[in-house]
Amino acid sequence: MTKRFFARQWKRMIIMSLFILLVVLSLEIGSMSDIGMMAAIRGDENARLVFVHSRLPRTIAVVLAAAGLSVAGLLMQAVSRNKFMSSTTAGTIDAAALGSLLPFIFFGQQSGWVQTLFAFVFALLSTLLFTAVINRLKIREVVYIPLLGMMYGGLILALSTALSFRFAEVGAMEFLQQIYLGSFARLGDFRFVWIVSIPLVLAVVFATKFSIIGLGADFAKNLGLNYNRVVMLALVIVALISASTFVAVGPLPFIGLIIPNMATSFYGDNLKKSIVDLMLFGAVFVLLCDIVSRLVMFPFEMNVSVTISVVGGVVFMMYLLRGMYGGKLRRRKATVA
């Protein structure tokens, strides 16, 4: 027990050290390379303005968005009991995009609060629908569910694209292209990223209950837990995180899919003990991708969604192939038995 405790603390110290190092690097890197933290500390007014209005909000946005999407992916996996589920493989992000597009088409340019509200409602309804369909299908092969989710998200994206073509005269196509651009450089109003902190607190408070529903409905009900209510709370948290991050910074693919798998491999499956470590793990991953995106074309910047897609795609394929191989191996053992 003591050995396991010290191992966990050692891993936590490593991830905390990496997190602090990457936060400092994120604050130091910018197109104005002559401005750094030391200049701001010494009282340079230009450096202070750059830090307060640009670099600090951007870094906080990276941390909150990464932590939120990591937790959202973990909750989706607990609800579905499938390691390949996330907001990007269940159509949640595409539904949030459709929810952001509709008020623009029918009411014109709206505030971020209105966009977030519509994105949240559509993301929640879409996730509820997909979860209900998956539960009825009772698919045994876990790798098929994210593939179905991608097809489902593709249908929603196709609908959004068709609507943007239909209402091209009001600028719907340009608006859709803009909101699908995942970048922290386009961060406009920082208030919408702060919304993520609310569902993160709820996820920490109810971490034990979310761990229990991941063991199945029967097990949760035997412990006296209201299974449907907890599942609904988890899906509300997922939809709120997905909507607020999408409106603020655009889509960030694969985070909710690969980070929970990587973190549970590193820390274990105990959600209550590892949820903060999961947030730090996700923040480290996205901070690293963001720094690479800012340096690869310095002083210009590549969209962070491109970097995340490349790295996340490779990791996802590794987990997908491992899942398919594991399924075949289990079937082979069952046949032999």
GROMACS .gro file of C-alpha atoms in nm:
model
  337
    1MET     CA    1   0.000   0.000   0.000
    2THR     CA    2   0.278   0.241   0.097
    3LYS     CA    3   0.477   0.151  -0.215
    4ARG     CA    4   0.173   0.219  -0.434
    5PHE     CA    5   0.114   0.553  -0.257
    6PHE     CA    6   0.470   0.672  -0.315
    7ALA     CA    7   0.457   0.557  -0.679
    8ARG     CA    8   0.143   0.765  -0.733
    9GLN     CA    9   0.300   1.068  -0.563
   10TRP     CA   10   0.614   1.030  -0.777
   11LYS     CA   11   0.408   1.022  -1.095
   12ARG     CA   12   0.215   1.327  -0.973
   13MET     CA   13   0.538   1.517  -0.909
   14ILE     CA   14   0.658   1.437  -1.261
   15ILE     CA   15   0.339   1.558  -1.428
   16MET     CA   16   0.328   1.869  -1.206
   17SER     CA   17   0.688   1.955  -1.296
   18LEU     CA   18   0.614   1.915  -1.667
   19PHE     CA   19   0.299   2.123  -1.629
   20ILE     CA   20   0.482   2.413  -1.459
   21LEU     CA   21   0.765   2.401  -1.714
   22LEU     CA   22   0.524   2.412  -2.010
   23VAL     CA   23   0.319   2.693  -1.855
   24VAL     CA   24   0.636   2.902  -1.818
   25LEU     CA   25   0.736   2.826  -2.179
   26SER     CA   26   0.387   2.916  -2.301
   27LEU     CA   27   0.408   3.251  -2.123
   28GLU     CA   28   0.753   3.321  -2.267
   29ILE     CA   29   0.680   3.234  -2.632
   30GLY     CA   30   0.523   3.499  -2.855
   31SER     CA   31   0.568   3.688  -3.179
   32MET     CA   32   0.736   3.968  -2.980
   33SER     CA   33   1.037   3.768  -2.870
   34ASP     CA   34   1.193   4.062  -2.683
   35ILE     CA   35   0.910   4.057  -2.428
   36GLY     CA   36   0.937   3.807  -2.145
   37MET     CA   37   0.818   3.749  -1.792
   38MET     CA   38   1.121   3.917  -1.639
   39ALA     CA   39   1.045   4.237  -1.830
   40ALA     CA   40   0.688   4.233  -1.700
   41ILE     CA   41   0.809   4.169  -1.344
   42ARG     CA   42   1.055   4.460  -1.370
   43GLY     CA   43   0.764   4.692  -1.455
   44ASP     CA   44   0.783   4.723  -1.834
   45GLU     CA   45   0.436   4.852  -1.928
   46ASN     CA   46   0.435   4.698  -2.278
   47ALA     CA   47   0.538   4.360  -2.141
   48ARG     CA   48   0.271   4.381  -1.870
   49LEU     CA   49  -0.001   4.456  -2.128
   50VAL     CA   50   0.110   4.167  -2.349
   51PHE     CA   51   0.104   3.927  -2.055
   52VAL     CA   52  -0.229   4.045  -1.911
   53HIS     CA   53  -0.422   4.068  -2.238
   54SER     CA   54  -0.259   3.799  -2.452
   55ARG     CA   55  -0.024   3.537  -2.314
   56LEU     CA   56  -0.180   3.476  -1.972
   57PRO     CA   57  -0.541   3.444  -2.103
   58ARG     CA   58  -0.419   3.216  -2.380
   59THR     CA   59  -0.232   2.988  -2.140
   60ILE     CA   60  -0.527   2.969  -1.901
   61ALA     CA   61  -0.753   2.892  -2.198
   62VAL     CA   62  -0.525   2.606  -2.302
   63VAL     CA   63  -0.527   2.457  -1.951
   64LEU     CA   64  -0.904   2.489  -1.900
   65ALA     CA   65  -0.996   2.358  -2.247
   66ALA     CA   66  -0.756   2.064  -2.220
   67ALA     CA   67  -0.865   1.972  -1.868
   68GLY     CA   68  -1.232   2.006  -1.960
   69LEU     CA   69  -1.218   1.795  -2.275
   70SER     CA   70  -1.012   1.530  -2.095
   71VAL     CA   71  -1.274   1.503  -1.819
   72ALA     CA   72  -1.556   1.504  -2.077
   73GLY     CA   73  -1.393   1.211  -2.256
   74LEU     CA   74  -1.350   1.019  -1.931
   75LEU     CA   75  -1.718   1.072  -1.841
   76MET     CA   76  -1.831   0.958  -2.186
   77GLN     CA   77  -1.623   0.643  -2.144
   78ALA     CA   78  -1.770   0.581  -1.798
   79VAL     CA   79  -2.130   0.626  -1.918
   80SER     CA   80  -2.086   0.407  -2.226
   81ARG     CA   81  -1.835   0.166  -2.064
   82ASN     CA   82  -1.632   0.203  -2.383
   83LYS     CA   83  -1.271   0.325  -2.393
   84PHE     CA   84  -1.314   0.469  -2.742
   85MET     CA   85  -1.597   0.710  -2.664
   86SER     CA   86  -1.552   1.087  -2.645
   87SER     CA   87  -1.724   1.406  -2.753
   88THR     CA   88  -1.546   1.383  -3.088
   89THR     CA   89  -1.654   1.023  -3.153
   90ALA     CA   90  -2.017   1.070  -3.045
   91GLY     CA   91  -2.115   1.366  -3.263
   92THR     CA   92  -2.119   1.605  -2.965
   93ILE     CA   93  -1.876   1.858  -3.114
   94ASP     CA   94  -2.050   1.853  -3.453
   95ALA     CA   95  -2.385   1.907  -3.281
   96ALA     CA   96  -2.236   2.203  -3.093
   97ALA     CA   97  -2.124   2.346  -3.428
   98LEU     CA   98  -2.476   2.306  -3.568
   99GLY     CA   99  -2.614   2.477  -3.258
  100SER     CA  100  -2.374   2.768  -3.309
  101LEU     CA  101  -2.463   2.795  -3.680
  102LEU     CA  102  -2.845   2.809  -3.649
  103PRO     CA  103  -2.876   3.134  -3.449
  104PHE     CA  104  -2.632   3.298  -3.692
  105ILE     CA  105  -2.846   3.193  -3.990
  106PHE     CA  106  -3.182   3.301  -3.849
  107PHE     CA  107  -3.090   3.590  -3.619
  108GLY     CA  108  -2.757   3.718  -3.750
  109GLN     CA  109  -2.434   3.753  -3.558
  110GLN     CA  110  -2.502   3.670  -3.194
  111SER     CA  111  -2.303   3.710  -2.875
  112GLY     CA  112  -2.090   3.429  -2.743
  113TRP     CA  113  -2.343   3.364  -2.467
  114VAL     CA  114  -2.619   3.293  -2.720
  115GLN     CA  115  -2.388   3.072  -2.925
  116THR     CA  116  -2.285   2.880  -2.613
  117LEU     CA  117  -2.647   2.829  -2.507
  118PHE     CA  118  -2.753   2.693  -2.848
  119ALA     CA  119  -2.437   2.482  -2.875
  120PHE     CA  120  -2.502   2.335  -2.529
  121VAL     CA  121  -2.864   2.243  -2.605
  122PHE     CA  122  -2.778   2.077  -2.937
  123ALA     CA  123  -2.474   1.899  -2.792
  124LEU     CA  124  -2.680   1.761  -2.502
  125LEU     CA  125  -2.970   1.643  -2.721
  126SER     CA  126  -2.735   1.486  -2.974
  127THR     CA  127  -2.535   1.304  -2.704
  128LEU     CA  128  -2.854   1.176  -2.539
  129LEU     CA  129  -2.979   1.045  -2.874
  130PHE     CA  130  -2.652   0.873  -2.963
  131THR     CA  131  -2.618   0.719  -2.615
  132ALA     CA  132  -2.975   0.585  -2.630
  133VAL     CA  133  -2.918   0.432  -2.975
  134ILE     CA  134  -2.590   0.268  -2.871
  135ASN     CA  135  -2.749   0.122  -2.557
  136ARG     CA  136  -3.028  -0.031  -2.764
  137LEU     CA  137  -2.793  -0.179  -3.024
  138LYS     CA  138  -2.585  -0.358  -2.756
  139ILE     CA  139  -2.277  -0.380  -2.977
  140ARG     CA  140  -2.020  -0.622  -2.838
  141GLU     CA  141  -1.717  -0.499  -3.035
  142VAL     CA  142  -1.603  -0.178  -2.865
  143VAL     CA  143  -1.418  -0.051  -3.174
  144TYR     CA  144  -1.742  -0.029  -3.374
  145ILE     CA  145  -1.899   0.231  -3.146
  146PRO     CA  146  -1.654   0.518  -3.220
  147LEU     CA  147  -1.679   0.434  -3.590
  148LEU     CA  148  -2.058   0.467  -3.569
  149GLY     CA  149  -2.010   0.787  -3.372
  150MET     CA  150  -1.785   0.931  -3.643
  151MET     CA  151  -2.047   0.844  -3.905
  152TYR     CA  152  -2.313   1.008  -3.687
  153GLY     CA  153  -2.098   1.320  -3.646
  154GLY     CA  154  -2.036   1.320  -4.021
  155LEU     CA  155  -2.411   1.328  -4.084
  156ILE     CA  156  -2.449   1.628  -3.852
  157LEU     CA  157  -2.156   1.801  -4.022
  158ALA     CA  158  -2.314   1.730  -4.362
  159LEU     CA  159  -2.635   1.893  -4.241
  160SER     CA  160  -2.441   2.197  -4.117
  161THR     CA  161  -2.259   2.223  -4.450
  162ALA     CA  162  -2.584   2.196  -4.647
  163LEU     CA  163  -2.740   2.472  -4.436
  164SER     CA  164  -2.435   2.694  -4.483
  165PHE     CA  165  -2.460   2.648  -4.862
  166ARG     CA  166  -2.835   2.719  -4.852
  167PHE     CA  167  -2.782   3.043  -4.659
  168ALA     CA  168  -2.453   3.143  -4.817
  169GLU     CA  169  -2.588   3.492  -4.887
  170VAL     CA  170  -2.581   3.575  -4.514
  171GLY     CA  171  -2.223   3.452  -4.474
  172ALA     CA  172  -2.307   3.112  -4.324
  173MET     CA  173  -2.026   2.934  -4.512
  174GLU     CA  174  -1.764   3.174  -4.382
  175PHE     CA  175  -1.907   3.148  -4.032
  176LEU     CA  176  -1.895   2.765  -4.040
  177GLN     CA  177  -1.535   2.768  -4.161
  178GLN     CA  178  -1.445   3.012  -3.886
  179ILE     CA  179  -1.598   2.816  -3.598
  180TYR     CA  180  -1.438   2.492  -3.721
  181LEU     CA  181  -1.094   2.651  -3.692
  182GLY     CA  182  -0.939   2.514  -3.374
  183SER     CA  183  -0.688   2.769  -3.254
  184PHE     CA  184  -0.608   2.952  -2.932
  185ALA     CA  185  -0.491   3.248  -3.140
  186ARG     CA  186  -0.854   3.329  -3.227
  187LEU     CA  187  -0.958   3.348  -2.862
  188GLY     CA  188  -1.192   3.646  -2.852
  189ASP     CA  189  -1.386   3.664  -2.527
  190PHE     CA  190  -1.215   3.478  -2.245
  191ARG     CA  191  -1.535   3.463  -2.038
  192PHE     CA  192  -1.665   3.161  -2.226
  193VAL     CA  193  -1.363   2.948  -2.142
  194TRP     CA  194  -1.422   3.015  -1.773
  195ILE     CA  195  -1.754   2.829  -1.805
  196VAL     CA  196  -1.549   2.509  -1.819
  197SER     CA  197  -1.449   2.556  -1.454
  198ILE     CA  198  -1.810   2.490  -1.340
  199PRO     CA  199  -1.843   2.138  -1.489
  200LEU     CA  200  -1.485   2.060  -1.379
  201VAL     CA  201  -1.579   2.131  -1.016
  202LEU     CA  202  -1.892   1.916  -1.054
  203ALA     CA  203  -1.684   1.634  -1.202
  204VAL     CA  204  -1.449   1.641  -0.902
  205VAL     CA  205  -1.736   1.656  -0.651
  206PHE     CA  206  -1.926   1.362  -0.808
  207ALA     CA  207  -1.617   1.163  -0.913
  208THR     CA  208  -1.708   0.867  -0.692
  209LYS     CA  209  -2.057   0.838  -0.839
  210PHE     CA  210  -1.919   0.860  -1.192
  211SER     CA  211  -1.677   0.579  -1.110
  212ILE     CA  212  -1.967   0.365  -0.989
  213ILE     CA  213  -2.179   0.411  -1.304
  214GLY     CA  214  -1.877   0.298  -1.504
  215LEU     CA  215  -1.924  -0.044  -1.340
  216GLY     CA  216  -2.272  -0.086  -1.487
  217ALA     CA  217  -2.635   0.001  -1.416
  218ASP     CA  218  -2.707  -0.307  -1.203
  219PHE     CA  219  -2.404  -0.256  -0.982
  220ALA     CA  220  -2.487   0.114  -0.933
  221LYS     CA  221  -2.850   0.040  -0.845
  222ASN     CA  222  -2.745  -0.227  -0.595
  223LEU     CA  223  -2.543   0.041  -0.416
  224GLY     CA  224  -2.851   0.262  -0.397
  225LEU     CA  225  -2.738   0.504  -0.668
  226ASN     CA  226  -2.988   0.671  -0.898
  227TYR     CA  227  -2.820   0.552  -1.217
  228ASN     CA  228  -3.024   0.756  -1.469
  229ARG     CA  229  -2.981   1.078  -1.272
  230VAL     CA  230  -2.604   1.039  -1.247
  231VAL     CA  231  -2.579   0.954  -1.618
  232MET     CA  232  -2.783   1.264  -1.701
  233LEU     CA  233  -2.552   1.478  -1.487
  234ALA     CA  234  -2.248   1.332  -1.663
  235LEU     CA  235  -2.394   1.406  -2.007
  236VAL     CA  236  -2.484   1.762  -1.903
  237ILE     CA  237  -2.122   1.815  -1.793
  238VAL     CA  238  -1.996   1.671  -2.124
  239ALA     CA  239  -2.229   1.893  -2.329
  240LEU     CA  240  -2.142   2.208  -2.132
  241ILE     CA  241  -1.768   2.150  -2.165
  242SER     CA  242  -1.797   2.069  -2.536
  243ALA     CA  243  -2.014   2.374  -2.610
  244SER     CA  244  -1.808   2.628  -2.417
  245THR     CA  245  -1.471   2.510  -2.549
  246PHE     CA  246  -1.604   2.493  -2.905
  247VAL     CA  247  -1.740   2.848  -2.897
  248ALA     CA  248  -1.422   2.984  -2.739
  249VAL     CA  249  -1.143   2.804  -2.928
  250GLY     CA  250  -1.304   2.573  -3.185
  251PRO     CA  251  -1.275   2.195  -3.214
  252LEU     CA  252  -0.977   2.025  -3.049
  253PRO     CA  253  -0.984   1.667  -3.177
  254PHE     CA  254  -0.877   1.346  -3.000
  255ILE     CA  255  -0.818   1.503  -2.657
  256GLY     CA  256  -1.121   1.343  -2.492
  257LEU     CA  257  -1.039   1.017  -2.667
  258ILE     CA  258  -0.669   0.956  -2.607
  259ILE     CA  259  -0.599   1.147  -2.284
  260PRO     CA  260  -0.828   0.934  -2.061
  261ASN     CA  261  -0.675   0.616  -2.205
  262MET     CA  262  -0.320   0.744  -2.158
  263ALA     CA  263  -0.393   0.876  -1.809
  264THR     CA  264  -0.564   0.558  -1.686
  265SER     CA  265  -0.269   0.356  -1.819
  266PHE     CA  266  -0.042   0.582  -1.615
  267TYR     CA  267  -0.251   0.635  -1.300
  268GLY     CA  268  -0.511   0.356  -1.292
  269ASP     CA  269  -0.891   0.347  -1.321
  270ASN     CA  270  -0.986   0.505  -0.987
  271LEU     CA  271  -1.163   0.819  -1.107
  272LYS     CA  272  -1.178   0.990  -0.769
  273LYS     CA  273  -0.803   0.954  -0.708
  274SER     CA  274  -0.689   1.031  -1.062
  275ILE     CA  275  -0.928   1.298  -1.195
  276VAL     CA  276  -0.695   1.589  -1.105
  277ASP     CA  277  -0.401   1.399  -1.253
  278LEU     CA  278  -0.609   1.347  -1.566
  279MET     CA  279  -0.664   1.723  -1.597
  280LEU     CA  280  -0.292   1.788  -1.561
  281PHE     CA  281  -0.212   1.514  -1.812
  282GLY     CA  282  -0.447   1.670  -2.068
  283ALA     CA  283  -0.311   2.018  -2.000
  284VAL     CA  284   0.049   1.899  -2.051
  285PHE     CA  285  -0.044   1.734  -2.381
  286VAL     CA  286  -0.223   2.038  -2.525
  287LEU     CA  287   0.035   2.285  -2.392
  288LEU     CA  288   0.306   2.084  -2.567
  289CYS     CA  289   0.107   2.074  -2.894
  290ASP     CA  290   0.034   2.447  -2.867
  291ILE     CA  291   0.401   2.532  -2.812
  292VAL     CA  292   0.502   2.319  -3.112
  293SER     CA  293   0.236   2.494  -3.324
  294ARG     CA  294   0.377   2.832  -3.225
  295LEU     CA  295   0.741   2.740  -3.291
  296VAL     CA  296   0.721   2.537  -3.612
  297MET     CA  297   0.654   2.849  -3.825
  298PHE     CA  298   0.781   3.115  -3.585
  299PRO     CA  299   0.699   3.408  -3.576
  300PHE     CA  300   0.383   3.281  -3.749
  301GLU     CA  301   0.158   3.018  -3.598
  302MET     CA  302   0.001   2.693  -3.714
  303ASN     CA  303  -0.345   2.598  -3.588
  304VAL     CA  304  -0.310   2.382  -3.280
  305SER     CA  305  -0.587   2.153  -3.406
  306VAL     CA  306  -0.352   2.042  -3.686
  307THR     CA  307  -0.079   1.942  -3.442
  308ILE     CA  308  -0.326   1.767  -3.212
  309SER     CA  309  -0.481   1.584  -3.509
  310VAL     CA  310  -0.144   1.449  -3.624
  311VAL     CA  311  -0.030   1.331  -3.280
  312GLY     CA  312  -0.376   1.226  -3.165
  313GLY     CA  313  -0.448   1.038  -3.487
  314VAL     CA  314  -0.136   0.826  -3.448
  315VAL     CA  315  -0.212   0.749  -3.081
  316PHE     CA  316  -0.578   0.673  -3.161
  317MET     CA  317  -0.480   0.426  -3.433
  318MET     CA  318  -0.247   0.253  -3.190
  319TYR     CA  319  -0.526   0.214  -2.933
  320LEU     CA  320  -0.775   0.113  -3.204
  321LEU     CA  321  -0.548  -0.160  -3.341
  322ARG     CA  322  -0.474  -0.280  -2.989
  323GLY     CA  323  -0.848  -0.294  -2.917
  324MET     CA  324  -0.918  -0.491  -3.234
  325TYR     CA  325  -0.631  -0.731  -3.159
  326GLY     CA  326  -0.749  -0.770  -2.800
  327GLY     CA  327  -1.103  -0.849  -2.917
  328LYS     CA  328  -0.981  -1.117  -3.157
  329LEU     CA  329  -0.762  -1.265  -2.886
  330ARG     CA  330  -1.054  -1.283  -2.640
  331ARG     CA  331  -1.275  -1.452  -2.901
  332ARG     CA  332  -1.000  -1.703  -2.977
  333LYS     CA  333  -0.960  -1.790  -2.609
  334ALA     CA  334  -1.337  -1.823  -2.571
  335THR     CA  335  -1.348  -2.061  -2.869
  336VAL     CA  336  -1.068  -2.275  -2.730
  337ALA     CA  337  -1.234  -2.285  -2.389
   0.00000   0.00000   0.00000
